[in-house]
CSV table of C-alpha atoms and ligand atoms in Angstrom, one decimal:
chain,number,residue,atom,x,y,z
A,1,UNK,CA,-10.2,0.5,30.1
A,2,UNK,CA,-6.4,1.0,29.1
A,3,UNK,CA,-5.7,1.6,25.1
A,4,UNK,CA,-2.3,1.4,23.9
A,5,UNK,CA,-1.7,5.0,22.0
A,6,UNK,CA,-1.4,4.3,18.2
A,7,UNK,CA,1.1,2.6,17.0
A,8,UNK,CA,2.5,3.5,13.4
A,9,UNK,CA,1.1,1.2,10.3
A,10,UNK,CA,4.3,-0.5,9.6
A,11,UNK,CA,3.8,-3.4,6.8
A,12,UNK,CA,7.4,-5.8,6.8
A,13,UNK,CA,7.3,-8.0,3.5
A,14,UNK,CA,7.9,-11.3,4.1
A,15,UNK,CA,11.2,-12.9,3.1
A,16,UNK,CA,10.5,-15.3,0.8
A,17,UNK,CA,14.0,-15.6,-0.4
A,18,UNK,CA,15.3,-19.4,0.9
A,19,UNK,CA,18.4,-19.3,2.3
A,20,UNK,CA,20.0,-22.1,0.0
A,21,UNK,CA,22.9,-23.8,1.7
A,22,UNK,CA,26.3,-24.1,-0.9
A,23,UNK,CA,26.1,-27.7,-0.7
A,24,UNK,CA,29.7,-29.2,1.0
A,25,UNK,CA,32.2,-30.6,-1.3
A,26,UNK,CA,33.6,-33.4,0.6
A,27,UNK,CA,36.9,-34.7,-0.3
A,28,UNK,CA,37.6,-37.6,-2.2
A,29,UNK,CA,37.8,-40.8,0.1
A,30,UNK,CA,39.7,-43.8,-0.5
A,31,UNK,CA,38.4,-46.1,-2.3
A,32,UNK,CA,40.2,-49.3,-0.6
A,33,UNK,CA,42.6,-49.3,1.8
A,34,UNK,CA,46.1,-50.4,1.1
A,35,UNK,CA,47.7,-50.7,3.9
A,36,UNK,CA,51.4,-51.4,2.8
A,37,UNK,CA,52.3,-48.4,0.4
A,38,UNK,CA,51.3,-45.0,1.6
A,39,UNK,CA,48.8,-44.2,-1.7
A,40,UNK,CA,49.0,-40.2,-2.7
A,41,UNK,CA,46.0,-38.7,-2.4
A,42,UNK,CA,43.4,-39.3,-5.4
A,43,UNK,CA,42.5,-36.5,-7.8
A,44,UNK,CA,38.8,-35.5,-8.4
A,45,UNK,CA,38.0,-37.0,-12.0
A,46,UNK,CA,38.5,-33.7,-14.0
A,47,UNK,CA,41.7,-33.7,-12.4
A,48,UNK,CA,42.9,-37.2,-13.3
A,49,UNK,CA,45.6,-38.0,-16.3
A,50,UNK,CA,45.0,-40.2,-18.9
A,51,UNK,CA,47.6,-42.6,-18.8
A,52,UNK,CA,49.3,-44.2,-22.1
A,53,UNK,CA,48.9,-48.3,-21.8
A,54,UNK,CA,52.1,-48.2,-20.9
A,55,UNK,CA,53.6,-51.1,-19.2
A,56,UNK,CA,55.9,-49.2,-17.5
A,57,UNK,CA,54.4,-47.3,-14.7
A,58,UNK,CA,55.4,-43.7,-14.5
A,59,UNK,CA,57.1,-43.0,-11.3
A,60,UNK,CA,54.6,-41.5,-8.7
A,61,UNK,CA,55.5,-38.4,-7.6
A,62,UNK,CA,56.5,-38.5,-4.0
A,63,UNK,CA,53.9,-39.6,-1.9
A,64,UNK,CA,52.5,-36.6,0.3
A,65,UNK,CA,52.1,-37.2,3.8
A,66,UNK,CA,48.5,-38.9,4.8
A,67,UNK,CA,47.1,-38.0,7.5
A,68,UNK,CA,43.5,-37.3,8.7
A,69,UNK,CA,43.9,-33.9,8.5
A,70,UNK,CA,44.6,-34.1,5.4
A,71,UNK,CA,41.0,-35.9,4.4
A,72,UNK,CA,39.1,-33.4,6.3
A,73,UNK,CA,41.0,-30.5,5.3
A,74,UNK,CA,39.0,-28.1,2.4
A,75,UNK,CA,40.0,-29.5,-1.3
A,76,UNK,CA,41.1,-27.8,-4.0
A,77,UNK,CA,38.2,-25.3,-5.4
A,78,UNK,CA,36.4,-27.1,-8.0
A,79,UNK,CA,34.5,-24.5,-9.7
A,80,UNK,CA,32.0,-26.8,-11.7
A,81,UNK,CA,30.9,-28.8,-9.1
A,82,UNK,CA,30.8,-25.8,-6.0
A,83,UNK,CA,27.4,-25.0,-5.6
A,84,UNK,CA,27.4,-21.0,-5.7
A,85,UNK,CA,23.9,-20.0,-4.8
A,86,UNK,CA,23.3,-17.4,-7.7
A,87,UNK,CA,23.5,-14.0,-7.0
A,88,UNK,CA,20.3,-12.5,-6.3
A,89,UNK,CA,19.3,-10.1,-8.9
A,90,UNK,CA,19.8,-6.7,-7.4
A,91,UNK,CA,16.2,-5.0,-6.2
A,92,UNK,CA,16.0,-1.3,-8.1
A,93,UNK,CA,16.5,2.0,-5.9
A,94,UNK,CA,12.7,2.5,-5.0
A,95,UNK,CA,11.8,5.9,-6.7
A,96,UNK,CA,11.4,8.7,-3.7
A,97,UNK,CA,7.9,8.8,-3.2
A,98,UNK,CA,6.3,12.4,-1.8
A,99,UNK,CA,5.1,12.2,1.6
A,100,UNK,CA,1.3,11.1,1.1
A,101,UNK,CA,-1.6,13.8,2.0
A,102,UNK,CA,-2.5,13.1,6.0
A,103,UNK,CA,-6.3,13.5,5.0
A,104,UNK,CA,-7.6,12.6,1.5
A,105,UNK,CA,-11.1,12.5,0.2
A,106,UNK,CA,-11.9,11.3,-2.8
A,107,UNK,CA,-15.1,11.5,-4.7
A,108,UNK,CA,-17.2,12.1,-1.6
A,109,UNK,CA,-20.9,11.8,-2.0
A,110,UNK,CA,-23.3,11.8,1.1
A,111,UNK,CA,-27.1,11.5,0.5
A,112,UNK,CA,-29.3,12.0,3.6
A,113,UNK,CA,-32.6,9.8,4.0
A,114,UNK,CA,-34.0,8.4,0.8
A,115,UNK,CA,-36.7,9.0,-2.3
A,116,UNK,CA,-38.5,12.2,-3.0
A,117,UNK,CA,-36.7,13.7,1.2
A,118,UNK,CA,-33.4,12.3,-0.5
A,119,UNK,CA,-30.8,15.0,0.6
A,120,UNK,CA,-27.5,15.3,-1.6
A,121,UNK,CA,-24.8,17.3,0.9
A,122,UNK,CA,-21.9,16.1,-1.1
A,123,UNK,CA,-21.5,15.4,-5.0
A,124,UNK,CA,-18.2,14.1,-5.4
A,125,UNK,CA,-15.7,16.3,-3.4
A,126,UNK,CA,-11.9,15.3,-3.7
A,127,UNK,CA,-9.1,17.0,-1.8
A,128,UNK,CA,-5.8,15.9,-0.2
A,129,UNK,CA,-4.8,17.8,3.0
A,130,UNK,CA,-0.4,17.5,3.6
A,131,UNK,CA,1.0,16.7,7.0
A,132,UNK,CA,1.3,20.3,8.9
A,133,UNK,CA,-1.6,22.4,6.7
A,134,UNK,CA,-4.2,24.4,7.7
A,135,UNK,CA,-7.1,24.7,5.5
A,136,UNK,CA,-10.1,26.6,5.7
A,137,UNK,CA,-13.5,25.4,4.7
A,138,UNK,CA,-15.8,28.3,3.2
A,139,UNK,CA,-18.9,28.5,1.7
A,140,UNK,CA,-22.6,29.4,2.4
A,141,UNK,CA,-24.9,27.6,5.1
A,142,UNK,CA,-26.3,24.4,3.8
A,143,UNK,CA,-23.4,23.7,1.5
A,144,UNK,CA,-21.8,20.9,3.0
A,145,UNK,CA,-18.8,22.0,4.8
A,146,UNK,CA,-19.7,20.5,7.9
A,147,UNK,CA,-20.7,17.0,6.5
A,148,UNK,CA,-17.3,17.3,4.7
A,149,UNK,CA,-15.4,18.0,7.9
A,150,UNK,CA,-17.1,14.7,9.3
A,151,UNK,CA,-16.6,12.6,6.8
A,152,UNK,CA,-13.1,13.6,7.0
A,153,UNK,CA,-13.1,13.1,10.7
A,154,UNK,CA,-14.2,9.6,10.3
A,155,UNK,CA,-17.2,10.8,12.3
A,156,UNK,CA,-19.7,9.6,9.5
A,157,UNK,CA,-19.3,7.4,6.8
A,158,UNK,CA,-19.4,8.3,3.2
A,159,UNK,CA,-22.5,7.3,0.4
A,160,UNK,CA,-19.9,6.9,-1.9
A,161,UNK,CA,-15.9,7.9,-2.2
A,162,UNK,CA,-12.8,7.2,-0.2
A,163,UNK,CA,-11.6,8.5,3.0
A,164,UNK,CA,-7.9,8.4,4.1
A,165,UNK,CA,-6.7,9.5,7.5
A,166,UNK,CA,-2.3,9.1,6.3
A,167,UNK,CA,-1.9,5.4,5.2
A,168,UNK,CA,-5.8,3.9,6.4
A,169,UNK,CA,-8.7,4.0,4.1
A,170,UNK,CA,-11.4,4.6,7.0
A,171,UNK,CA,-13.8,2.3,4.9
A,172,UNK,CA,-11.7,-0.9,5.4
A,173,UNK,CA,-12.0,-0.3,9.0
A,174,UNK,CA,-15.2,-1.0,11.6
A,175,UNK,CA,-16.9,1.2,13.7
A,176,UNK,CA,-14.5,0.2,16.6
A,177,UNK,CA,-11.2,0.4,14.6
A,178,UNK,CA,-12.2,3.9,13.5
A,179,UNK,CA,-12.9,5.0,16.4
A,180,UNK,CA,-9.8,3.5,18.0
A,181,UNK,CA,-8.0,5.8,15.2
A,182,UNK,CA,-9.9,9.1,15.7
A,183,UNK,CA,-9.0,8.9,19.9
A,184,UNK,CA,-5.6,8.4,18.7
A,185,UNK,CA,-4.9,11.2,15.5
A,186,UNK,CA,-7.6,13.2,15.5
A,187,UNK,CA,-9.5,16.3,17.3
A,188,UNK,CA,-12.7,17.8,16.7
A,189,UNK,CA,-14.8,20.9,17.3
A,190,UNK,CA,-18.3,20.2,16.6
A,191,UNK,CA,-20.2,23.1,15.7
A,192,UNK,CA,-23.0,22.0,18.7
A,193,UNK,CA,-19.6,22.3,21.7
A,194,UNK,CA,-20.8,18.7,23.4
A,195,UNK,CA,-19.5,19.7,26.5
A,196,UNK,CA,-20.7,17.4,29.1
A,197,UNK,CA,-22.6,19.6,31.9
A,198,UNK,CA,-22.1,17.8,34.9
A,199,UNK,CA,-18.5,18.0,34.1
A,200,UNK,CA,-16.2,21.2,34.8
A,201,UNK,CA,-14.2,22.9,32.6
A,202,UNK,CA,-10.6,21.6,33.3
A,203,UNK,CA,-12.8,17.4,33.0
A,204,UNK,CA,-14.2,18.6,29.9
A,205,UNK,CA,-10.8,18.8,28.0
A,206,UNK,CA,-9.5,15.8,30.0
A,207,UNK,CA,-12.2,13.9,29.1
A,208,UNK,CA,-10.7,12.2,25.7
A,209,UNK,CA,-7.4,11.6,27.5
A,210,UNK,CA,-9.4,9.5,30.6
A,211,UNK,CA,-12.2,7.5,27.4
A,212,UNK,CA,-8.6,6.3,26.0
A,213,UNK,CA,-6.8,5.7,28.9
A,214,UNK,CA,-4.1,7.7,28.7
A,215,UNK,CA,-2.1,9.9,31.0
A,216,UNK,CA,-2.8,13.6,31.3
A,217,UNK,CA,0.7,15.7,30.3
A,218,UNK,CA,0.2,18.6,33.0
A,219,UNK,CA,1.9,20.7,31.1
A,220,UNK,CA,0.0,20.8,28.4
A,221,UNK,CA,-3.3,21.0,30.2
A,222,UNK,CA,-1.7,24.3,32.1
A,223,UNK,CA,-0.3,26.0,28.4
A,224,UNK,CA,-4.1,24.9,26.9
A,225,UNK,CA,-6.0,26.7,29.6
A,226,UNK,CA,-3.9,29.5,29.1
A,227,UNK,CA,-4.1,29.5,25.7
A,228,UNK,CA,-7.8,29.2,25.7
A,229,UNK,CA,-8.0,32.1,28.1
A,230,UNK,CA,-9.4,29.3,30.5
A,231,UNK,CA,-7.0,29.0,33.4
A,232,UNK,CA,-9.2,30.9,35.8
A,233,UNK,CA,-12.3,29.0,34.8
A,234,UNK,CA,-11.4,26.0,35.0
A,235,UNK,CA,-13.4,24.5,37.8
A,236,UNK,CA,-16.8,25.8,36.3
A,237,UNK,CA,-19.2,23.6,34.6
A,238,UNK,CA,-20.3,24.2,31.5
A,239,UNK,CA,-24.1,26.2,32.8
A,240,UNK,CA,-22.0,28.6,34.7
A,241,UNK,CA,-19.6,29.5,31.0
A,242,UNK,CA,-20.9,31.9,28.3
A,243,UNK,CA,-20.9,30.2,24.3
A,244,UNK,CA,-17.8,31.3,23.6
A,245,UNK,CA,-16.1,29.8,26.8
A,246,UNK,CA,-17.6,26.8,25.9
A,247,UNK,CA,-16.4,27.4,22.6
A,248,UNK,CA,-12.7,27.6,23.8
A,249,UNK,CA,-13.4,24.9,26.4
A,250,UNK,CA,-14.0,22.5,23.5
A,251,UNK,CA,-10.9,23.9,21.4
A,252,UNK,CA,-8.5,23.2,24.6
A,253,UNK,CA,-10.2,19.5,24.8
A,254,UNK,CA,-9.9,19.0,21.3
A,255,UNK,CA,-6.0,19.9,21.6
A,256,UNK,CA,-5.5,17.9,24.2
A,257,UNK,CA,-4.3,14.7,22.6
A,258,UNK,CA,-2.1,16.6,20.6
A,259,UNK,CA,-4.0,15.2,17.5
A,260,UNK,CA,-2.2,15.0,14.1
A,261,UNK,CA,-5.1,16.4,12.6
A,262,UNK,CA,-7.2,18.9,14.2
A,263,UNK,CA,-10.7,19.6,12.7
A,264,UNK,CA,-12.9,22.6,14.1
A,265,UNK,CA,-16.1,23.6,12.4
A,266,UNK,CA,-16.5,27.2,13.2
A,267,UNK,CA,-14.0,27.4,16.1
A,268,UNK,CA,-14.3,31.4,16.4
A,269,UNK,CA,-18.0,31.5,16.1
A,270,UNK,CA,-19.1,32.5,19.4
A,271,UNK,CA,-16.1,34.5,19.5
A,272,UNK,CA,-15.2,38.4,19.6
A,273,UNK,CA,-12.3,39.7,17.5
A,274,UNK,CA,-9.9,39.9,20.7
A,275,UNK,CA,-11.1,36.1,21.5
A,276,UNK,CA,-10.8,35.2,17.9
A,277,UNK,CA,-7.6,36.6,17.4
A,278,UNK,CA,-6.0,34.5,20.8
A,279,UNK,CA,-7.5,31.0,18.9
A,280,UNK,CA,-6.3,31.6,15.8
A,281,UNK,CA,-2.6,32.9,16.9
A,282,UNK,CA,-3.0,29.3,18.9
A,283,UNK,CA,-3.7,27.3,16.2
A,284,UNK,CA,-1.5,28.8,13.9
A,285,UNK,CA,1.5,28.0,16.6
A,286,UNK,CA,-0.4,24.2,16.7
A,287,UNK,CA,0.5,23.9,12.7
A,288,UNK,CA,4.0,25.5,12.9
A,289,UNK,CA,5.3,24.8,16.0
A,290,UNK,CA,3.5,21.2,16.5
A,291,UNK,CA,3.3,20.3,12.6
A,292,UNK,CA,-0.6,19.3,13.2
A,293,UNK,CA,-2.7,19.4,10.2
A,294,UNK,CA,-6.0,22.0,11.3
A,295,UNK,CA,-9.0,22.0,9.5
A,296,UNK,CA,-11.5,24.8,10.5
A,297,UNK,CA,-15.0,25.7,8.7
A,298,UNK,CA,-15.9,29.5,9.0
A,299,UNK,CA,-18.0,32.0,7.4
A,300,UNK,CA,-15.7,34.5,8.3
A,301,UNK,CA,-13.0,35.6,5.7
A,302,UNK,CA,-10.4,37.2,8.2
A,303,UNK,CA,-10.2,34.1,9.9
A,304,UNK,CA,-10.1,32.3,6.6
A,305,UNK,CA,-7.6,34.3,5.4
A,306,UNK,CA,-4.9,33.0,8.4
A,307,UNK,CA,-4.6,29.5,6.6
A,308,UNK,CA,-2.5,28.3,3.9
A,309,UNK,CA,-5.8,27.2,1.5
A,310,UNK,CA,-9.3,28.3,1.6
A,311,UNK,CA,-11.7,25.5,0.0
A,312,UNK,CA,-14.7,26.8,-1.0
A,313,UNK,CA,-18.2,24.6,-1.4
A,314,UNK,CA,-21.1,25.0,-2.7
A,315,UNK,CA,-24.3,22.5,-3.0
A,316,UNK,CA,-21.8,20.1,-2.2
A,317,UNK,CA,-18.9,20.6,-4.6
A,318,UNK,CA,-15.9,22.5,-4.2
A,319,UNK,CA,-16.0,25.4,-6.7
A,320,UNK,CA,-12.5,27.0,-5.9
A,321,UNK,CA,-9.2,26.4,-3.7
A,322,UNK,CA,-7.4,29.4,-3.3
A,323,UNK,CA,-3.7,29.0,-1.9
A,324,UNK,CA,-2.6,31.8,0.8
A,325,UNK,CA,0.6,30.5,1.5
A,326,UNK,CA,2.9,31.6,-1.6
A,327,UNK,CA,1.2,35.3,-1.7
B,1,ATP,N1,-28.7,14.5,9.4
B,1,ATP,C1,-29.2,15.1,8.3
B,1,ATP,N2,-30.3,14.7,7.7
B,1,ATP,C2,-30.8,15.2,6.6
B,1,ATP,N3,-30.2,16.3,6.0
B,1,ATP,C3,-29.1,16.8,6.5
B,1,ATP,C4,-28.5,16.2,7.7
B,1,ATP,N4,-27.4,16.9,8.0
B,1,ATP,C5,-27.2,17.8,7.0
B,1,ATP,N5,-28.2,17.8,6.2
B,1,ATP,C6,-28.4,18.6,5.0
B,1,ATP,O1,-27.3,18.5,4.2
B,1,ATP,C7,-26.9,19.8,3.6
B,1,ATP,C8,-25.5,20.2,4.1
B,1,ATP,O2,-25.5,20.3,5.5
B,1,ATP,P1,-24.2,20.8,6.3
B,1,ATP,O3,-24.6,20.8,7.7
B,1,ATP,O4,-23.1,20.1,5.8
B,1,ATP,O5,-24.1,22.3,5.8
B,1,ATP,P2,-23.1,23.5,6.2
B,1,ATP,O6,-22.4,23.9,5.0
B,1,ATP,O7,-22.3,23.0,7.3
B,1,ATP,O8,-24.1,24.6,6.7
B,1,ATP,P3,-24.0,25.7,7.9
B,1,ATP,O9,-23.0,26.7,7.4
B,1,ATP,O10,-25.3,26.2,8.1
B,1,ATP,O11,-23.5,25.0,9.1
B,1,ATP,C9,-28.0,20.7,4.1
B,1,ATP,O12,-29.0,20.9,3.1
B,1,ATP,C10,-28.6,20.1,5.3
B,1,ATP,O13,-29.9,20.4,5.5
B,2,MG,MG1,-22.2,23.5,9.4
C-alpha cells in the first residue's frame, strides 16, 4: 500500500467577493433616421440645452462627421450614470501571529478502568512544546510521564483535554487519520523497544518507512547506523542484540522518517554513560541541525539536563518547568 507523505494543512478562503461587471454605457442612438440632413450627434439628457421658444432656430453648430465609428466609439464619461463597482473596503494588515507550539496539551486527564480500580494518571496537564525544542520529562515512576508522552504522541486518546500535533487537534481526527499523521510527523521510542524478532536490525528501523510506503533515503539509514553505533550489527535480529542495542536499534527506527517530532521515553535507559553520551550528542544534532522537536522521559538528571526544559510530574500534574536554555 502506497501513502502519499503529508501534505501541509493549507485552508484557502473562499472568494465570495462577485466580480460585478461596470455595466457598458452604450452611446446614444438615433432616434429616427433622417436621411436628408446629416443630424449632429445627440447629447445624453444632462447634457442637452434648454432652448428659449424661440422661433428662430439657433444655428447648429457644424455638423460633425457621422460615421459608424463614431456610434460605437466610447462616449463622453458620464460620471453619474458609469457604474463604478465600489471600492472594496481595504482588509486590515493581519497582526503577526507567533509561530504556534508543534505539540500542545491542554488540560490532559486520563483515568484507567473504572469505579473503586479507577486509575487517575493525568489531572489536567497543559504544556505547549515550539517547533525545534527538546524537553525533558522527569518525575518519579508511576507519575504519568509515559501516559503523557502517549497522549502526546497520539498513541492514546485523552479522558479529557486537547491534543495538538502543529495545526490538528488529534480529537477531531479517527483512528485512521491519526494514525496516517503519526507515520507522517512523528517518532517514538516506547519504553518496551517493540522490535519485531524475526526482523534484523537494519528491517527493524526500515520498517515504518516500508508500513507507509515510502522510499528508504540510503543515506540516512548509513549516518543512523552509525550514529546508533549500529552499522556493524546490522544484519542481526533482535535475540542475537543486548537491551541497549535494541535500545539504539529503536532510536535509529524512530529517526528514520525524519519525524518533526521525536518522542522517546527513556531513550538511554539500557544505556552506559559512553552509549548515553553518543544518543544524546545525536539527538541534540536532530534538534539543531534538523529543527525536530524531541521529547525524551528519563529518570536520569545528566541526561535531563542536555535539553532546553525539564517538566517535572507528579501524580499526574506538572509541579515545575525548569528552563535550561537561557542559563
Ligand atoms: N493500561 C493501564 N491500566 C491501568 N493503569 C495504568 C495503565 N497504564 C498506566 N497505568 C497507571 O497510571 C499511572 C501512570 O503510569 P505511567 O506509566 O504513565 O507512569 P510513569 O511515570 O511512566 O512511570 P515509570 O517511571 O515507572 O515508567 C500509574 O499508576 C500506572 O500504574
Ligand atoms: Mg514510564
Amino acid at each position: 500500500m502506497s501513502e502519499e507523505p503529508e501534505a501541509p494543512f493549507l485552508e484557502i478562503p473562499e472568494d465570495d467577493s462577485e466580480s460585478t461587471e461596470p455595466s457598458e454605457e452604450t452611446a446614444d442612438q438615433p432616434e429616427s433616421e433622417e436621411p436628408a440632413q446629416a443630424k449632429p450627434k445627440r447629447r445624453p439628457p444632462w447634457r442637452r440645452r434648454r432652448r428659449a421658444p424661440a422661433p428662430e432656430p439657433e444655428p447648429e453648430p457644424e455638423p460633425e462627421p457621422q460615421s459608424e465609428a463614431e456610434y460605437t466609439a466610447e462616449p463622453e464619461p458620464a460620471p453619474r450614470l458609469i457604474l463604478e463597482p465600489e471600492p472594496e473596503p481595504e482588509e486590515p494588515e493581519p497582526e503577526p501571529q507567533p509561530d504556534p507550539p508543534i505539540v500542545a496539551g491542554r488540560d490532559l486527564r486520563k483515568r484507567y478502568g473504572s469505579g473503586n480500580a479507577a486509575v487517575n494518571a493525568l489531572n489536567g496537564v497543559t504544556l505547549s512544546l515550539p517547533a525545534g525544542s527538546f524537553t525533558a520529562i522527569m518525575g518519579p515512576s508511576g507519575s504519568g510521564k509515559s501516559t503523557l508522552m502517549h497522549l502526546l504522541a497520539g498513541l492514546d486518546a485523552p479522558t479529557e483535554g486537547e491534543v495538538w500535533l502543529g495545526p490538528t487537534r488529534l480529537s477531531d481526527l479517527d483512528e485512521g487519520e491519526r494514525t496516517r499523521i503519526r507515520r507522517g510527523r512523528v517518532g517514538f521510542v516506547l519504553q518496551s523497544f517493540n522490535l519485531l524478532g524475526m526482523l534484523t536490525a537494519e528491517q527493524n528501523i526500515v520498517l515504518p518507512l516500508r508500513i507507509a510506503g515510502r522510499e528508504v533515503d540510503a543515506q540516512w539509514l548509513n549516518w543512523l547506523l552509525h550514529a546508533v553505533g549500529m552499522h556493524n550489527l546490522r544484519g542481526r535480529r533482535p535475540g542475537e542484540l543486548s537491551g541497549g542495542e535494541q535500545q539504539r536499534v529503536s532510536l535509529a527506527r524512530a529517526l528514520i522518517g525524519k519525524p518533526a517530532v521525536l518522542f522517546a521515553d527513556e531513550p538511554t535507559g539500557n544505556l552506559d554513560s559512553h552509549n548515553t553520551d553518543i544518543i544524546l550528542t545525536m539527538l541534540r544534532r536532530a534538534c539543531q541541525d534538523l529543527g525536530q522537536t524531541i521529547v525524551i522521559v528519563t529518570h536520569d538528571p545528566q541526561v535531563a539536563s542536555h535539553a532546553d526544559q525539564i517538566v517535572f510530574l507528579e501524580d499526574g500534574r506538572i509541579t515545575r518547568v525548569a528552563s535550561l536554555s537561557e542559563t
